[in-house]
XYZ file of C-alpha atoms in Angstrom:
409
model
C -89.682 -126.192 25.397
C -90.500 -125.262 21.802
C -88.638 -125.283 18.534
C -89.659 -121.674 17.856
C -88.031 -120.401 21.054
C -85.886 -118.030 18.992
C -88.989 -116.247 17.704
C -89.918 -112.913 19.232
C -91.892 -113.136 22.467
C -94.013 -110.432 24.041
C -92.142 -107.500 25.558
C -92.665 -106.986 29.323
C -94.508 -103.852 30.367
C -91.508 -102.319 32.135
C -89.472 -102.218 28.897
C -89.889 -98.927 26.965
C -90.553 -99.435 23.223
C -87.537 -97.290 22.290
C -85.226 -99.794 24.016
C -86.490 -102.813 22.051
C -84.174 -104.077 19.295
C -84.891 -107.319 17.454
C -81.598 -109.225 17.828
C -81.207 -113.007 17.870
C -77.670 -113.575 19.071
C -77.692 -117.037 17.513
C -78.382 -115.455 14.110
C -76.581 -112.104 13.842
C -76.494 -110.800 10.240
C -72.983 -110.726 8.810
C -71.435 -113.054 11.385
C -70.269 -115.390 8.610
C -68.026 -112.652 7.200
C -66.738 -111.162 10.470
C -68.330 -111.957 13.850
C -66.891 -108.900 15.615
C -67.849 -106.497 12.823
C -71.377 -107.924 12.847
C -71.758 -107.157 16.551
C -70.208 -103.708 16.106
C -72.908 -102.875 13.570
C -75.589 -103.851 16.086
C -73.922 -101.878 18.888
C -73.626 -98.725 16.806
C -77.279 -98.832 15.787
C -78.793 -99.627 19.184
C -79.234 -97.934 22.575
C -76.438 -98.397 25.108
C -78.554 -100.981 26.947
C -81.383 -102.565 24.976
C -83.920 -105.372 25.137
C -84.482 -108.092 22.568
C -87.659 -110.196 22.502
C -85.750 -113.121 20.973
C -84.887 -116.323 22.839
C -87.363 -115.692 25.641
C -86.505 -111.992 25.900
C -83.453 -110.478 27.611
C -81.362 -107.333 27.947
C -78.136 -106.871 25.968
C -75.153 -104.879 27.260
C -72.377 -103.999 24.796
C -70.144 -101.259 26.266
C -66.963 -102.266 28.105
C -67.664 -100.368 31.342
C -71.212 -101.727 31.481
C -70.125 -105.301 30.794
C -67.453 -105.101 33.493
C -69.917 -103.751 36.050
C -72.473 -106.458 35.309
C -69.874 -109.224 35.569
C -68.335 -107.941 38.810
C -71.543 -107.038 40.669
C -72.954 -110.417 41.682
C -75.202 -108.781 44.279
C -77.278 -107.162 41.527
C -76.508 -109.473 38.591
C -76.600 -113.070 39.732
C -74.964 -116.050 38.090
C -77.468 -118.323 39.800
C -80.087 -119.506 37.308
C -78.465 -117.303 34.668
C -79.479 -119.731 31.929
C -78.048 -118.565 28.601
C -80.684 -117.188 26.228
C -81.817 -119.930 23.891
C -81.799 -122.675 26.537
C -85.016 -122.862 28.527
C -83.738 -124.984 31.381
C -80.605 -126.654 32.672
C -80.634 -130.361 33.602
C -78.249 -129.782 36.532
C -77.345 -126.894 38.834
C -74.063 -125.526 37.578
C -71.499 -124.338 40.117
C -69.080 -122.682 40.104
C -70.139 -120.705 37.012
C -73.830 -120.713 37.915
C -73.454 -119.915 41.607
C -72.795 -116.759 43.612
C -70.683 -116.312 46.738
C -70.535 -117.886 49.240
C -71.708 -121.099 47.511
C -69.413 -120.410 44.571
C -66.134 -120.395 46.546
C -65.631 -124.065 47.513
C -66.347 -125.267 43.968
C -63.876 -122.822 42.472
C -61.281 -123.823 45.080
C -61.667 -127.417 43.948
C -60.438 -126.384 40.473
C -57.741 -123.846 41.292
C -54.803 -126.202 42.085
C -55.089 -127.859 38.671
C -55.129 -124.478 36.902
C -52.344 -122.791 38.888
C -49.427 -121.248 36.945
C -47.078 -123.972 38.214
C -49.434 -126.799 37.221
C -49.970 -125.293 33.773
C -46.227 -124.729 33.264
C -45.718 -128.469 33.749
C -47.829 -129.029 30.610
C -45.664 -126.898 28.309
C -43.563 -129.758 26.965
C -46.624 -131.791 25.982
C -48.418 -128.797 24.446
C -45.349 -127.910 22.404
C -44.766 -131.447 21.145
C -48.437 -131.828 20.155
C -48.393 -128.442 18.405
C -45.272 -129.334 16.410
C -46.671 -132.749 15.478
C -49.925 -131.264 14.168
C -48.263 -128.469 12.175
C -45.649 -130.722 10.608
C -48.369 -133.129 9.479
C -49.628 -130.581 6.923
C -46.826 -127.988 6.572
C -45.447 -129.715 3.470
C -48.849 -129.792 1.769
C -49.107 -126.035 1.281
C -52.632 -125.872 2.637
C -54.895 -126.773 5.535
C -58.379 -126.182 6.825
C -57.154 -124.551 10.003
C -60.202 -125.158 12.198
C -60.379 -128.885 11.501
C -56.671 -129.594 11.051
C -55.339 -127.574 13.978
C -57.739 -125.504 16.095
C -59.989 -128.433 16.955
C -57.013 -130.687 17.633
C -54.338 -128.831 19.610
C -56.331 -127.081 22.377
C -58.879 -129.888 22.541
C -56.180 -132.551 22.655
C -54.530 -130.658 25.506
C -57.819 -130.255 27.332
C -58.823 -133.918 27.049
C -55.434 -135.021 28.385
C -55.757 -132.445 31.181
C -59.173 -133.801 32.137
C -58.151 -137.444 31.790
C -60.510 -138.152 28.881
C -59.638 -140.233 25.797
C -58.772 -138.413 22.576
C -61.040 -140.885 20.795
C -64.005 -138.986 22.298
C -62.961 -135.706 20.626
C -65.296 -135.734 17.631
C -68.273 -136.928 19.642
C -67.776 -134.194 22.236
C -67.245 -131.558 19.543
C -70.582 -132.535 18.042
C -72.342 -132.155 21.387
C -70.703 -128.777 22.065
C -71.512 -127.368 18.620
C -75.095 -128.561 18.983
C -75.360 -126.942 22.417
C -73.724 -123.656 21.431
C -75.023 -123.136 17.900
C -78.062 -125.323 17.310
C -80.634 -123.628 15.102
C -83.548 -124.235 17.486
C -83.870 -124.477 21.253
C -84.738 -128.177 21.164
C -81.480 -128.905 19.350
C -79.437 -126.850 21.823
C -81.137 -128.567 24.759
C -80.431 -131.990 23.240
C -76.755 -131.072 22.917
C -76.646 -130.013 26.548
C -78.325 -133.228 27.680
C -75.868 -135.296 25.631
C -72.957 -133.548 27.353
C -74.607 -134.113 30.722
C -75.131 -137.820 30.002
C -71.471 -138.133 29.008
C -70.415 -136.334 32.189
C -72.596 -138.603 34.353
C -70.938 -141.656 32.821
C -67.419 -140.318 33.371
C -68.059 -139.045 36.912
C -69.405 -142.448 37.922
C -66.401 -144.161 36.336
C -64.032 -142.013 38.395
C -65.969 -142.681 41.579
C -65.611 -146.401 40.987
C -61.972 -146.076 39.945
C -60.438 -142.861 41.392
C -57.583 -141.091 39.602
C -55.481 -137.972 40.070
C -56.547 -136.249 36.840
C -58.922 -133.280 36.916
C -61.967 -135.441 36.273
C -61.032 -137.659 39.207
C -60.486 -134.672 41.493
C -63.918 -133.303 40.640
C -65.741 -136.634 40.907
C -64.228 -137.319 44.332
C -64.030 -133.738 45.539
C -65.016 -132.539 48.997
C -67.245 -129.482 49.440
C -67.708 -128.023 52.922
C -66.458 -131.259 54.467
C -68.835 -133.506 52.517
C -68.384 -135.532 49.306
C -69.484 -133.470 46.335
C -73.003 -134.219 45.121
C -73.053 -136.117 41.848
C -75.233 -133.471 40.187
C -72.752 -130.739 41.122
C -69.780 -132.767 39.879
C -71.585 -133.446 36.612
C -72.349 -129.760 36.209
C -68.701 -128.815 36.748
C -67.600 -131.297 34.096
C -70.198 -129.981 31.620
C -69.045 -126.389 32.153
C -65.407 -127.394 31.648
C -66.295 -129.289 28.468
C -68.142 -126.285 27.047
C -65.246 -123.962 27.853
C -62.390 -126.300 26.990
C -63.783 -127.478 23.663
C -64.871 -124.124 22.233
C -63.221 -120.949 23.520
C -59.533 -121.445 22.658
C -60.558 -123.181 19.423
C -62.252 -119.990 18.268
C -59.654 -117.606 19.679
C -56.756 -119.309 17.906
C -58.786 -119.450 14.671
C -59.515 -115.714 14.785
C -55.825 -115.026 15.390
C -54.845 -117.217 12.438
C -57.308 -115.351 10.217
C -55.792 -112.019 11.263
C -52.240 -113.186 10.559
C -53.293 -114.617 7.191
C -54.446 -111.156 6.105
C -51.716 -109.041 7.770
C -48.211 -109.980 6.580
C -46.696 -107.127 8.599
C -47.813 -108.794 11.841
C -46.494 -112.173 10.686
C -43.120 -110.704 9.775
C -42.759 -108.841 13.031
C -43.506 -111.856 15.222
C -41.346 -114.112 13.056
C -38.361 -111.777 13.288
C -38.952 -110.751 16.923
C -40.393 -113.793 18.721
C -39.698 -112.135 22.077
C -42.770 -109.981 21.325
C -45.082 -112.989 21.294
C -46.170 -112.898 24.988
C -47.210 -109.245 24.638
C -48.769 -109.994 21.251
C -50.916 -112.668 22.888
C -52.398 -110.054 25.244
C -53.113 -107.650 22.382
C -54.738 -110.426 20.364
C -56.853 -111.459 23.338
C -57.999 -107.844 23.651
C -58.876 -107.652 19.969
C -60.621 -111.010 19.707
C -62.716 -111.861 22.780
C -65.149 -114.679 22.028
C -67.669 -115.514 24.820
C -71.085 -113.984 25.472
C -71.913 -114.362 29.180
C -75.341 -114.141 30.795
C -76.535 -112.950 34.189
C -79.895 -112.717 35.990
C -81.172 -109.545 37.693
C -81.549 -110.371 41.382
C -83.928 -107.563 42.442
C -85.674 -104.655 40.738
C -82.933 -102.149 39.854
C -82.080 -99.199 37.654
C -78.977 -99.678 35.527
C -77.732 -96.909 33.225
C -81.129 -95.204 33.631
C -82.875 -98.400 32.525
C -85.408 -100.134 34.783
C -84.782 -103.848 35.114
C -87.000 -106.253 36.996
C -86.016 -109.186 39.188
C -85.591 -112.245 36.999
C -84.692 -110.356 33.819
C -81.893 -111.942 31.821
C -78.858 -109.867 30.833
C -76.471 -110.913 28.058
C -73.026 -109.282 28.096
C -71.366 -109.090 24.678
C -67.754 -109.592 25.710
C -66.554 -109.675 22.060
C -67.248 -105.919 21.931
C -65.360 -104.955 25.093
C -61.947 -104.846 23.423
C -63.389 -102.760 20.584
C -64.720 -99.960 22.782
C -63.165 -96.684 21.647
C -63.842 -95.103 25.049
C -61.394 -97.618 26.546
C -58.864 -98.183 23.759
C -57.435 -95.857 21.120
C -57.993 -97.193 17.587
C -59.427 -100.427 19.009
C -59.879 -102.161 15.656
C -56.145 -101.984 14.994
C -53.823 -104.682 16.301
C -50.816 -102.954 17.856
C -48.215 -105.137 19.548
C -46.731 -102.007 21.152
C -50.020 -100.990 22.756
C -49.835 -100.250 26.463
C -51.258 -103.295 28.162
C -54.547 -102.818 29.999
C -56.797 -105.413 31.605
C -59.181 -106.981 29.087
C -62.396 -108.928 29.619
C -61.738 -111.973 27.443
C -61.553 -114.176 30.550
C -64.435 -112.473 32.354
C -64.283 -110.333 35.493
C -64.798 -110.635 39.218
C -65.298 -113.845 41.171
C -66.133 -115.800 38.015
C -62.993 -114.893 36.096
C -61.980 -117.879 33.967
C -59.781 -120.357 35.847
C -58.266 -121.494 32.550
C -56.620 -118.196 31.599
C -53.053 -119.433 32.240
C -53.628 -122.492 30.063
C -55.165 -120.441 27.242
C -52.263 -117.981 27.231
C -49.723 -120.807 27.132
C -51.505 -122.517 24.232
C -51.689 -119.295 22.207
C -48.030 -118.472 22.849
C -46.857 -121.918 21.795
C -49.078 -121.812 18.700
C -47.507 -118.544 17.533
C -43.966 -119.675 18.311
C -44.164 -123.029 16.549
C -46.452 -122.084 13.638
C -44.385 -119.070 12.566
C -41.165 -121.121 12.696
C -42.628 -123.569 10.182
C -45.169 -121.547 8.178
C -44.115 -117.902 8.411
C -45.941 -116.803 5.248
C -49.527 -117.883 4.591
C -52.824 -116.421 3.427
C -56.510 -117.151 3.056
C -57.389 -119.618 0.312
C -58.845 -117.389 -2.447
C -60.876 -120.317 -3.783
C -62.415 -121.283 -0.432
C -63.483 -118.341 1.763
C -63.584 -118.568 5.571
C -66.825 -118.628 7.529
C -67.488 -117.127 10.952
C -69.903 -118.458 13.565
C -71.994 -116.840 16.291
C -73.897 -117.952 19.371
C -72.668 -118.285 22.946
C -69.096 -118.177 21.642
C -68.208 -116.429 18.385
C -65.360 -117.453 16.132
C -64.571 -119.321 12.940
C -66.373 -122.342 11.557
C -63.995 -122.737 8.598
C -60.607 -121.208 7.807
C -58.880 -122.609 4.694
C -55.259 -121.405 4.478
C -52.605 -121.758 1.758
C -48.836 -121.172 1.555
C -45.904 -121.946 -0.720
C -43.738 -124.998 -0.090
C -40.137 -125.486 -1.289
C -40.003 -127.126 -4.698
C -43.754 -127.222 -5.125
C -46.734 -125.141 -6.082
C -49.069 -123.642 -3.537
């Protein structure tokens, strides 16, 4: 483990020089202004499949069809040991995300009941009341820093309650996740991961001593193939859920808020026709995917006329899949009347995100309740927003302003 892990390493002999592009996905130029536009610029100037020597060296796949094939084909592109670029090693094996069938199945089954449509629907009342409470706390002020005041509170508050974790741990966990996902050097990212793992160990052991019916308790006391789940596997599952639950919806809802702040026509349409919101959620998910997902080549293969060797890492840039003009007409435009097609925001294949129903519900409720209370808002001209990159792209800051009755903006 070295602090200069992000520096360029030697290129393997099987990689042709014309396929080498120097890209550090933790430090993509222009990501502060617009994370998706920054990746589009890289895609348009690079081969269809290319190799970067950064972060230990790995392949990058950017086109929608290629990303979908990599994610669905676990026989060629394994999730096992698919350590994300920028993290040399994992402290624990990480099913279900880091396992292939058949090992993957029992761990996923352990999660599915909690994430079923019926179970998620039971949370709607709480999600709505929390959303209203948060919005009304600042609606009369005429301004907010959206990421801190809302995005890192609503979905994370919901997730912590869902897991059975105290809201008082929110800021500590956010710090660990940001360190793990966006630390400037590998040692910092590894330290963030270890801090999350240590937290998960503590909580898993608590639930084993004092069982409960929340998701954390179900994982800690789960049964896999007729045997109690190994502690290391339970810890890994909790870490994966923390990384997903504390980062993905936070960034998705922030990107959506930025779009609405700069497109009054979209705000007006959803405000006047709230019945469009469920379809709008799907279009917004297509336009603003956020995760970058890694895989490991299982055996020597040829993919899109490119030779890959067993053990090569492959990073799929899911944020570009909804912007692929071979799949969508005018993909940069948000069109709430667009014919719905499957998108890749929640992944593909056996590893498709179990939390998709929860994410959709949170986004729908956000749009419904925000636009009722703050239908007209814009970016703060005195305090520009800032995007972030890394394993999950999104917004680091999003200051918003609006007019309030009887007061100045």
